[in-house]
Amino acid sequence: MKRGKLFYMTRAFVRLGLGPWRSEVEPPKGPTVYVCSHSNLRGPLTALAYLPFPTRPWVLHVFTDRETCRAHYRDYTFSVRFGLPKPLASGLAWAASGYVSALMGSLGAVPVYRGTVKAGQTFKASAAALRAGDSLLIFPDVDYTDSSQGIGEVYDGFLFLERFWRKQSAEPLRFVPLRLDRERKVITAGKPVQFDRSADWKAELVRVREALREEINEA
C-alpha cells in the first residue's frame, strides 16, 4: 500500500512530539493483524509513526468522513468531553474534521462500523486488504482513554476476522501483539497467536483474546 503525502507530513510532526523511538518489530511474513493498546491515543501515534512498514489501522468510521467527523467533534469531543462552549466547539470541529478525515484517507484507514448493519463492510474491506498484501493495525481497548502502558478489557469482535479469513486461506490468520515500552522507547512484538481451526470456536475466541492481552501486558 502507498501512503499519501499528508501522512508523511503529519508523521514528521508526531515524531518531533514523541521523541525518538526504536522499533524491533520485523516486517510481516504473510497476512498479519497487529494488536496494540490504544493508551489514550499514545498507541496509534507511536505505532503509526515508528513501525518501519506500512499498516492499515482500524478507525471508527465517523473519523473517515468529514461530515460525520465534524458532528462527532462538535457534539461530543469538544463540547462534552472538553466542555467547550458550543460556538467554539463548532468552529474547532469544522477545522479539525477536514484535516482528520483527509489524514485517515492518506494512511489507508479501514472504517469500523461498530454495532451497525454495516459492520460486515469492515471485515470485507479488511479481508481484501490482507489479500492484497497489506497488514492491519487494531487497538481493541474498551476504555481507550486509559493512558496506562498495558491493556485492560478488550473488544473481541475484531477476532471475527479469522472467520472471514477462513474463506480466503487454508492457513489461520496471524495476530501479532505489540508492546510499547515508554521507558526505553521501544516497540516490540510478542508471540504471534493463531486460531486452532479444529477446536471449538467460542473456546478459541477466549483463548486467543486472552493470549493477546497477556502478551501485550508482559513486562
mmCIF file of N, CA and C in Angstrom, residues 67-146:
data_model
loop_
_atom_site.group_PDB
_atom_site.id
_atom_site.type_symbol
_atom_site.label_atom_id
_atom_site.label_comp_id
_atom_site.label_asym_id
_atom_site.label_seq_id
_atom_site.Cartn_x
_atom_site.Cartn_y
_atom_site.Cartn_z
ATOM 1 N N GLU A 67 -18.118 14.932 7.240
ATOM 2 C CA GLU A 67 -19.352 15.388 7.894
ATOM 3 C C GLU A 67 -19.611 14.642 9.201
ATOM 4 N N THR A 68 -19.441 13.326 9.205
ATOM 5 C CA THR A 68 -19.652 12.585 10.448
ATOM 6 C C THR A 68 -18.567 12.921 11.468
ATOM 7 N N CYS A 69 -17.378 13.192 10.984
ATOM 8 C CA CYS A 69 -16.287 13.581 11.871
ATOM 9 C C CYS A 69 -16.588 14.936 12.521
ATOM 10 N N ARG A 70 -17.051 15.863 11.728
ATOM 11 C CA ARG A 70 -17.384 17.195 12.250
ATOM 12 C C ARG A 70 -18.469 17.111 13.313
ATOM 13 N N ALA A 71 -19.509 16.310 13.043
ATOM 14 C CA ALA A 71 -20.599 16.168 14.006
ATOM 15 C C ALA A 71 -20.112 15.543 15.306
ATOM 16 N N HIS A 72 -19.231 14.555 15.214
ATOM 17 C CA HIS A 72 -18.708 13.897 16.413
ATOM 18 C C HIS A 72 -17.877 14.866 17.247
ATOM 19 N N TYR A 73 -17.009 15.622 16.600
ATOM 20 C CA TYR A 73 -16.192 16.589 17.332
ATOM 21 C C TYR A 73 -17.057 17.683 17.952
ATOM 22 N N ARG A 74 -18.053 18.135 17.196
ATOM 23 C CA ARG A 74 -18.914 19.228 17.670
ATOM 24 C C ARG A 74 -19.810 18.793 18.825
ATOM 25 N N ASP A 75 -20.426 17.607 18.689
ATOM 26 C CA ASP A 75 -21.435 17.172 19.651
ATOM 27 C C ASP A 75 -20.887 16.350 20.808
ATOM 28 N N TYR A 76 -19.628 15.921 20.717
ATOM 29 C CA TYR A 76 -19.076 15.139 21.818
ATOM 30 C C TYR A 76 -17.679 15.589 22.240
ATOM 31 N N THR A 77 -16.705 15.447 21.342
ATOM 32 C CA THR A 77 -15.305 15.650 21.735
ATOM 33 C C THR A 77 -15.059 17.022 22.345
ATOM 34 N N PHE A 78 -15.374 18.084 21.585
ATOM 35 C CA PHE A 78 -15.073 19.434 22.060
ATOM 36 C C PHE A 78 -16.115 19.964 23.044
ATOM 37 N N SER A 79 -17.371 19.556 22.892
ATOM 38 C CA SER A 79 -18.424 20.095 23.758
ATOM 39 C C SER A 79 -18.589 19.296 25.045
ATOM 40 N N VAL A 80 -18.755 17.966 24.943
ATOM 41 C CA VAL A 80 -18.991 17.137 26.132
ATOM 42 C C VAL A 80 -17.682 16.774 26.833
ATOM 43 N N ARG A 81 -16.738 16.220 26.084
ATOM 44 C CA ARG A 81 -15.506 15.738 26.718
ATOM 45 C C ARG A 81 -14.625 16.882 27.218
ATOM 46 N N PHE A 82 -14.472 17.939 26.395
ATOM 47 C CA PHE A 82 -13.605 19.048 26.795
ATOM 48 C C PHE A 82 -14.380 20.223 27.390
ATOM 49 N N GLY A 83 -15.704 20.183 27.328
ATOM 50 C CA GLY A 83 -16.531 21.199 27.967
ATOM 51 C C GLY A 83 -16.459 22.590 27.351
ATOM 52 N N LEU A 84 -16.187 22.685 26.063
ATOM 53 C CA LEU A 84 -16.096 23.990 25.408
ATOM 54 C C LEU A 84 -17.479 24.513 25.031
ATOM 55 N N PRO A 85 -17.633 25.846 24.977
ATOM 56 C CA PRO A 85 -18.907 26.420 24.544
ATOM 57 C C PRO A 85 -19.260 25.951 23.135
ATOM 58 N N LYS A 86 -20.538 25.827 22.852
ATOM 59 C CA LYS A 86 -21.000 25.285 21.573
ATOM 60 C C LYS A 86 -20.418 26.013 20.361
ATOM 61 N N PRO A 87 -20.433 27.371 20.327
ATOM 62 C CA PRO A 87 -19.881 28.051 19.149
ATOM 63 C C PRO A 87 -18.403 27.731 18.920
ATOM 64 N N LEU A 88 -17.632 27.684 20.010
ATOM 65 C CA LEU A 88 -16.214 27.366 19.881
ATOM 66 C C LEU A 88 -16.033 25.914 19.449
ATOM 67 N N ALA A 89 -16.839 25.028 20.024
ATOM 68 C CA ALA A 89 -16.770 23.613 19.656
ATOM 69 C C ALA A 89 -17.087 23.426 18.178
ATOM 70 N N SER A 90 -18.056 24.164 17.676
ATOM 71 C CA SER A 90 -18.433 24.050 16.267
ATOM 72 C C SER A 90 -17.315 24.528 15.348
ATOM 73 N N GLY A 91 -16.678 25.640 15.721
ATOM 74 C CA GLY A 91 -15.588 26.167 14.909
ATOM 75 C C GLY A 91 -14.398 25.224 14.870
ATOM 76 N N LEU A 92 -14.028 24.711 16.023
ATOM 77 C CA LEU A 92 -12.903 23.780 16.086
ATOM 78 C C LEU A 92 -13.228 22.480 15.347
ATOM 79 N N ALA A 93 -14.484 22.031 15.453
ATOM 80 C CA ALA A 93 -14.891 20.805 14.772
ATOM 81 C C ALA A 93 -14.790 20.960 13.261
ATOM 82 N N TRP A 94 -15.196 22.112 12.770
ATOM 83 C CA TRP A 94 -15.113 22.363 11.322
ATOM 84 C C TRP A 94 -13.662 22.306 10.851
ATOM 85 N N ALA A 95 -12.757 22.905 11.606
ATOM 86 C CA ALA A 95 -11.349 22.927 11.210
ATOM 87 C C ALA A 95 -10.707 21.547 11.331
ATOM 88 N N ALA A 96 -10.972 20.876 12.451
ATOM 89 C CA ALA A 96 -10.314 19.598 12.700
ATOM 90 C C ALA A 96 -10.815 18.489 11.799
ATOM 91 N N SER A 97 -12.098 18.494 11.483
ATOM 92 C CA SER A 97 -12.680 17.389 10.722
ATOM 93 C C SER A 97 -12.110 17.272 9.317
ATOM 94 N N GLY A 98 -11.826 18.407 8.686
ATOM 95 C CA GLY A 98 -11.259 18.355 7.345
ATOM 96 C C GLY A 98 -9.891 17.699 7.343
ATOM 97 N N TYR A 99 -9.078 18.078 8.304
ATOM 98 C CA TYR A 99 -7.728 17.510 8.402
ATOM 99 C C TYR A 99 -7.770 16.033 8.783
ATOM 100 N N VAL A 100 -8.547 15.694 9.809
ATOM 101 C CA VAL A 100 -8.570 14.319 10.305
ATOM 102 C C VAL A 100 -9.110 13.349 9.264
ATOM 103 N N SER A 101 -10.205 13.695 8.612
ATOM 104 C CA SER A 101 -10.774 12.786 7.614
ATOM 105 C C SER A 101 -9.823 12.603 6.432
ATOM 106 N N ALA A 102 -9.122 13.668 6.044
ATOM 107 C CA ALA A 102 -8.148 13.561 4.960
ATOM 108 C C ALA A 102 -6.965 12.696 5.386
ATOM 109 N N LEU A 103 -6.545 12.828 6.642
ATOM 110 C CA LEU A 103 -5.435 12.024 7.147
ATOM 111 C C LEU A 103 -5.797 10.544 7.161
ATOM 112 N N MET A 104 -7.027 10.228 7.527
ATOM 113 C CA MET A 104 -7.455 8.828 7.533
ATOM 114 C C MET A 104 -7.353 8.214 6.137
ATOM 115 N N GLY A 105 -7.684 8.997 5.129
ATOM 116 C CA GLY A 105 -7.540 8.511 3.762
ATOM 117 C C GLY A 105 -6.089 8.365 3.373
ATOM 118 N N SER A 106 -5.247 9.274 3.843
ATOM 119 C CA SER A 106 -3.833 9.261 3.494
ATOM 120 C C SER A 106 -3.104 8.068 4.074
ATOM 121 N N LEU A 107 -3.543 7.583 5.245
ATOM 122 C CA LEU A 107 -2.859 6.436 5.852
ATOM 123 C C LEU A 107 -3.582 5.116 5.609
ATOM 124 N N GLY A 108 -4.626 5.150 4.770
ATOM 125 C CA GLY A 108 -5.303 3.919 4.380
ATOM 126 C C GLY A 108 -6.136 3.278 5.467
ATOM 127 N N ALA A 109 -6.755 4.093 6.319
ATOM 128 C CA ALA A 109 -7.548 3.560 7.423
ATOM 129 C C ALA A 109 -8.726 2.730 6.913
ATOM 130 N N VAL A 110 -9.035 1.675 7.651
ATOM 131 C CA VAL A 110 -10.205 0.845 7.368
ATOM 132 C C VAL A 110 -11.337 1.307 8.280
ATOM 133 N N PRO A 111 -12.456 1.794 7.730
ATOM 134 C CA PRO A 111 -13.561 2.273 8.572
ATOM 135 C C PRO A 111 -14.189 1.131 9.375
ATOM 136 N N VAL A 112 -14.394 1.374 10.667
ATOM 137 C CA VAL A 112 -15.001 0.379 11.544
ATOM 138 C C VAL A 112 -16.429 0.809 11.850
ATOM 139 N N TYR A 113 -17.395 0.007 11.384
ATOM 140 C CA TYR A 113 -18.812 0.282 11.629
ATOM 141 C C TYR A 113 -19.258 -0.587 12.795
ATOM 142 N N ARG A 114 -18.908 -0.160 13.999
ATOM 143 C CA ARG A 114 -19.173 -0.964 15.186
ATOM 144 C C ARG A 114 -20.636 -0.876 15.591
ATOM 145 N N GLY A 115 -21.269 -2.037 15.759
ATOM 146 C CA GLY A 115 -22.642 -2.083 16.231
ATOM 147 C C GLY A 115 -23.673 -1.588 15.233
ATOM 148 N N THR A 116 -23.366 -1.605 13.943
ATOM 149 C CA THR A 116 -24.322 -1.166 12.933
ATOM 150 C C THR A 116 -24.494 -2.263 11.889
ATOM 151 N N VAL A 117 -25.474 -2.085 11.010
ATOM 152 C CA VAL A 117 -25.724 -3.077 9.962
ATOM 153 C C VAL A 117 -24.588 -3.104 8.942
ATOM 154 N N LYS A 118 -23.727 -2.078 8.985
ATOM 155 C CA LYS A 118 -22.602 -2.017 8.049
ATOM 156 C C LYS A 118 -21.351 -2.716 8.577
ATOM 157 N N ALA A 119 -21.454 -3.375 9.720
ATOM 158 C CA ALA A 119 -20.273 -3.995 10.335
ATOM 159 C C ALA A 119 -19.578 -4.961 9.383
ATOM 160 N N GLY A 120 -20.352 -5.644 8.570
ATOM 161 C CA GLY A 120 -19.762 -6.590 7.629
ATOM 162 C C GLY A 120 -18.820 -5.935 6.639
ATOM 163 N N GLN A 121 -19.071 -4.647 6.335
ATOM 164 C CA GLN A 121 -18.198 -3.944 5.390
ATOM 165 C C GLN A 121 -16.773 -3.829 5.933
ATOM 166 N N THR A 122 -16.647 -3.676 7.234
ATOM 167 C CA THR A 122 -15.322 -3.582 7.852
ATOM 168 C C THR A 122 -14.529 -4.863 7.618
ATOM 169 N N PHE A 123 -15.180 -6.009 7.827
ATOM 170 C CA PHE A 123 -14.496 -7.289 7.670
ATOM 171 C C PHE A 123 -14.198 -7.593 6.208
ATOM 172 N N LYS A 124 -15.101 -7.236 5.324
ATOM 173 C CA LYS A 124 -14.867 -7.467 3.897
ATOM 174 C C LYS A 124 -13.699 -6.610 3.395
ATOM 175 N N ALA A 125 -13.669 -5.344 3.820
ATOM 176 C CA ALA A 125 -12.580 -4.453 3.416
ATOM 177 C C ALA A 125 -11.260 -4.935 4.004
ATOM 178 N N SER A 126 -11.296 -5.444 5.235
ATOM 179 C CA SER A 126 -10.086 -5.940 5.888
ATOM 180 C C SER A 126 -9.554 -7.185 5.188
ATOM 181 N N ALA A 127 -10.444 -8.099 4.839
ATOM 182 C CA ALA A 127 -10.030 -9.310 4.138
ATOM 183 C C ALA A 127 -9.432 -8.971 2.781
ATOM 184 N N ALA A 128 -10.027 -7.986 2.100
ATOM 185 C CA ALA A 128 -9.485 -7.561 0.804
ATOM 186 C C ALA A 128 -8.098 -6.966 0.971
ATOM 187 N N ALA A 129 -7.897 -6.182 2.032
ATOM 188 C CA ALA A 129 -6.586 -5.582 2.296
ATOM 189 C C ALA A 129 -5.546 -6.658 2.574
ATOM 190 N N LEU A 130 -5.902 -7.659 3.355
ATOM 191 C CA LEU A 130 -4.985 -8.751 3.667
ATOM 192 C C LEU A 130 -4.641 -9.552 2.411
ATOM 193 N N ARG A 131 -5.628 -9.778 1.555
ATOM 194 C CA ARG A 131 -5.379 -10.483 0.291
ATOM 195 C C ARG A 131 -4.411 -9.711 -0.582
ATOM 196 N N ALA A 132 -4.482 -8.386 -0.505
ATOM 197 C CA ALA A 132 -3.625 -7.531 -1.331
ATOM 198 C C ALA A 132 -2.215 -7.405 -0.768
ATOM 199 N N GLY A 133 -1.977 -8.023 0.398
ATOM 200 C CA GLY A 133 -0.648 -7.980 0.998
ATOM 201 C C GLY A 133 -0.469 -6.916 2.056
ATOM 202 N N ASP A 134 -1.537 -6.216 2.426
ATOM 203 C CA ASP A 134 -1.453 -5.195 3.467
ATOM 204 C C ASP A 134 -1.625 -5.836 4.850
ATOM 205 N N SER A 135 -1.056 -5.185 5.859
ATOM 206 C CA SER A 135 -1.244 -5.610 7.241
ATOM 207 C C SER A 135 -2.225 -4.666 7.918
ATOM 208 N N LEU A 136 -2.886 -5.164 8.949
ATOM 209 C CA LEU A 136 -3.841 -4.358 9.699
ATOM 210 C C LEU A 136 -3.278 -4.031 11.074
ATOM 211 N N LEU A 137 -3.744 -2.931 11.642
ATOM 212 C CA LEU A 137 -3.325 -2.487 12.968
ATOM 213 C C LEU A 137 -4.582 -2.141 13.764
ATOM 214 N N ILE A 138 -4.789 -2.847 14.887
ATOM 215 C CA ILE A 138 -6.035 -2.710 15.631
ATOM 216 C C ILE A 138 -5.761 -2.395 17.103
ATOM 217 N N PHE A 139 -6.556 -1.479 17.645
ATOM 218 C CA PHE A 139 -6.462 -1.068 19.050
ATOM 219 C C PHE A 139 -7.805 -1.385 19.709
ATOM 220 N N PRO A 140 -7.954 -2.570 20.328
ATOM 221 C CA PRO A 140 -9.273 -3.036 20.762
ATOM 222 C C PRO A 140 -9.679 -2.678 22.192
ATOM 223 N N ASP A 141 -8.997 -1.727 22.832
ATOM 224 C CA ASP A 141 -9.313 -1.377 24.218
ATOM 225 C C ASP A 141 -10.779 -0.960 24.369
ATOM 226 N N VAL A 142 -11.427 -1.467 25.408
ATOM 227 C CA VAL A 142 -12.772 -0.990 25.746
ATOM 228 C C VAL A 142 -12.667 0.437 26.280
ATOM 229 N N ASP A 143 -11.733 0.666 27.202
ATOM 230 C CA ASP A 143 -11.501 2.007 27.735
ATOM 231 C C ASP A 143 -10.291 2.604 27.019
ATOM 232 N N TYR A 144 -10.541 3.237 25.875
ATOM 233 C CA TYR A 144 -9.429 3.779 25.090
ATOM 234 C C TYR A 144 -8.805 5.010 25.739
ATOM 235 N N THR A 145 -9.471 5.578 26.747
ATOM 236 C CA THR A 145 -8.908 6.758 27.416
ATOM 237 C C THR A 145 -7.922 6.376 28.513
ATOM 238 N N ASP A 146 -7.815 5.093 28.821
ATOM 239 C CA ASP A 146 -6.861 4.625 29.837
ATOM 240 C C ASP A 146 -5.445 4.842 29.303
#
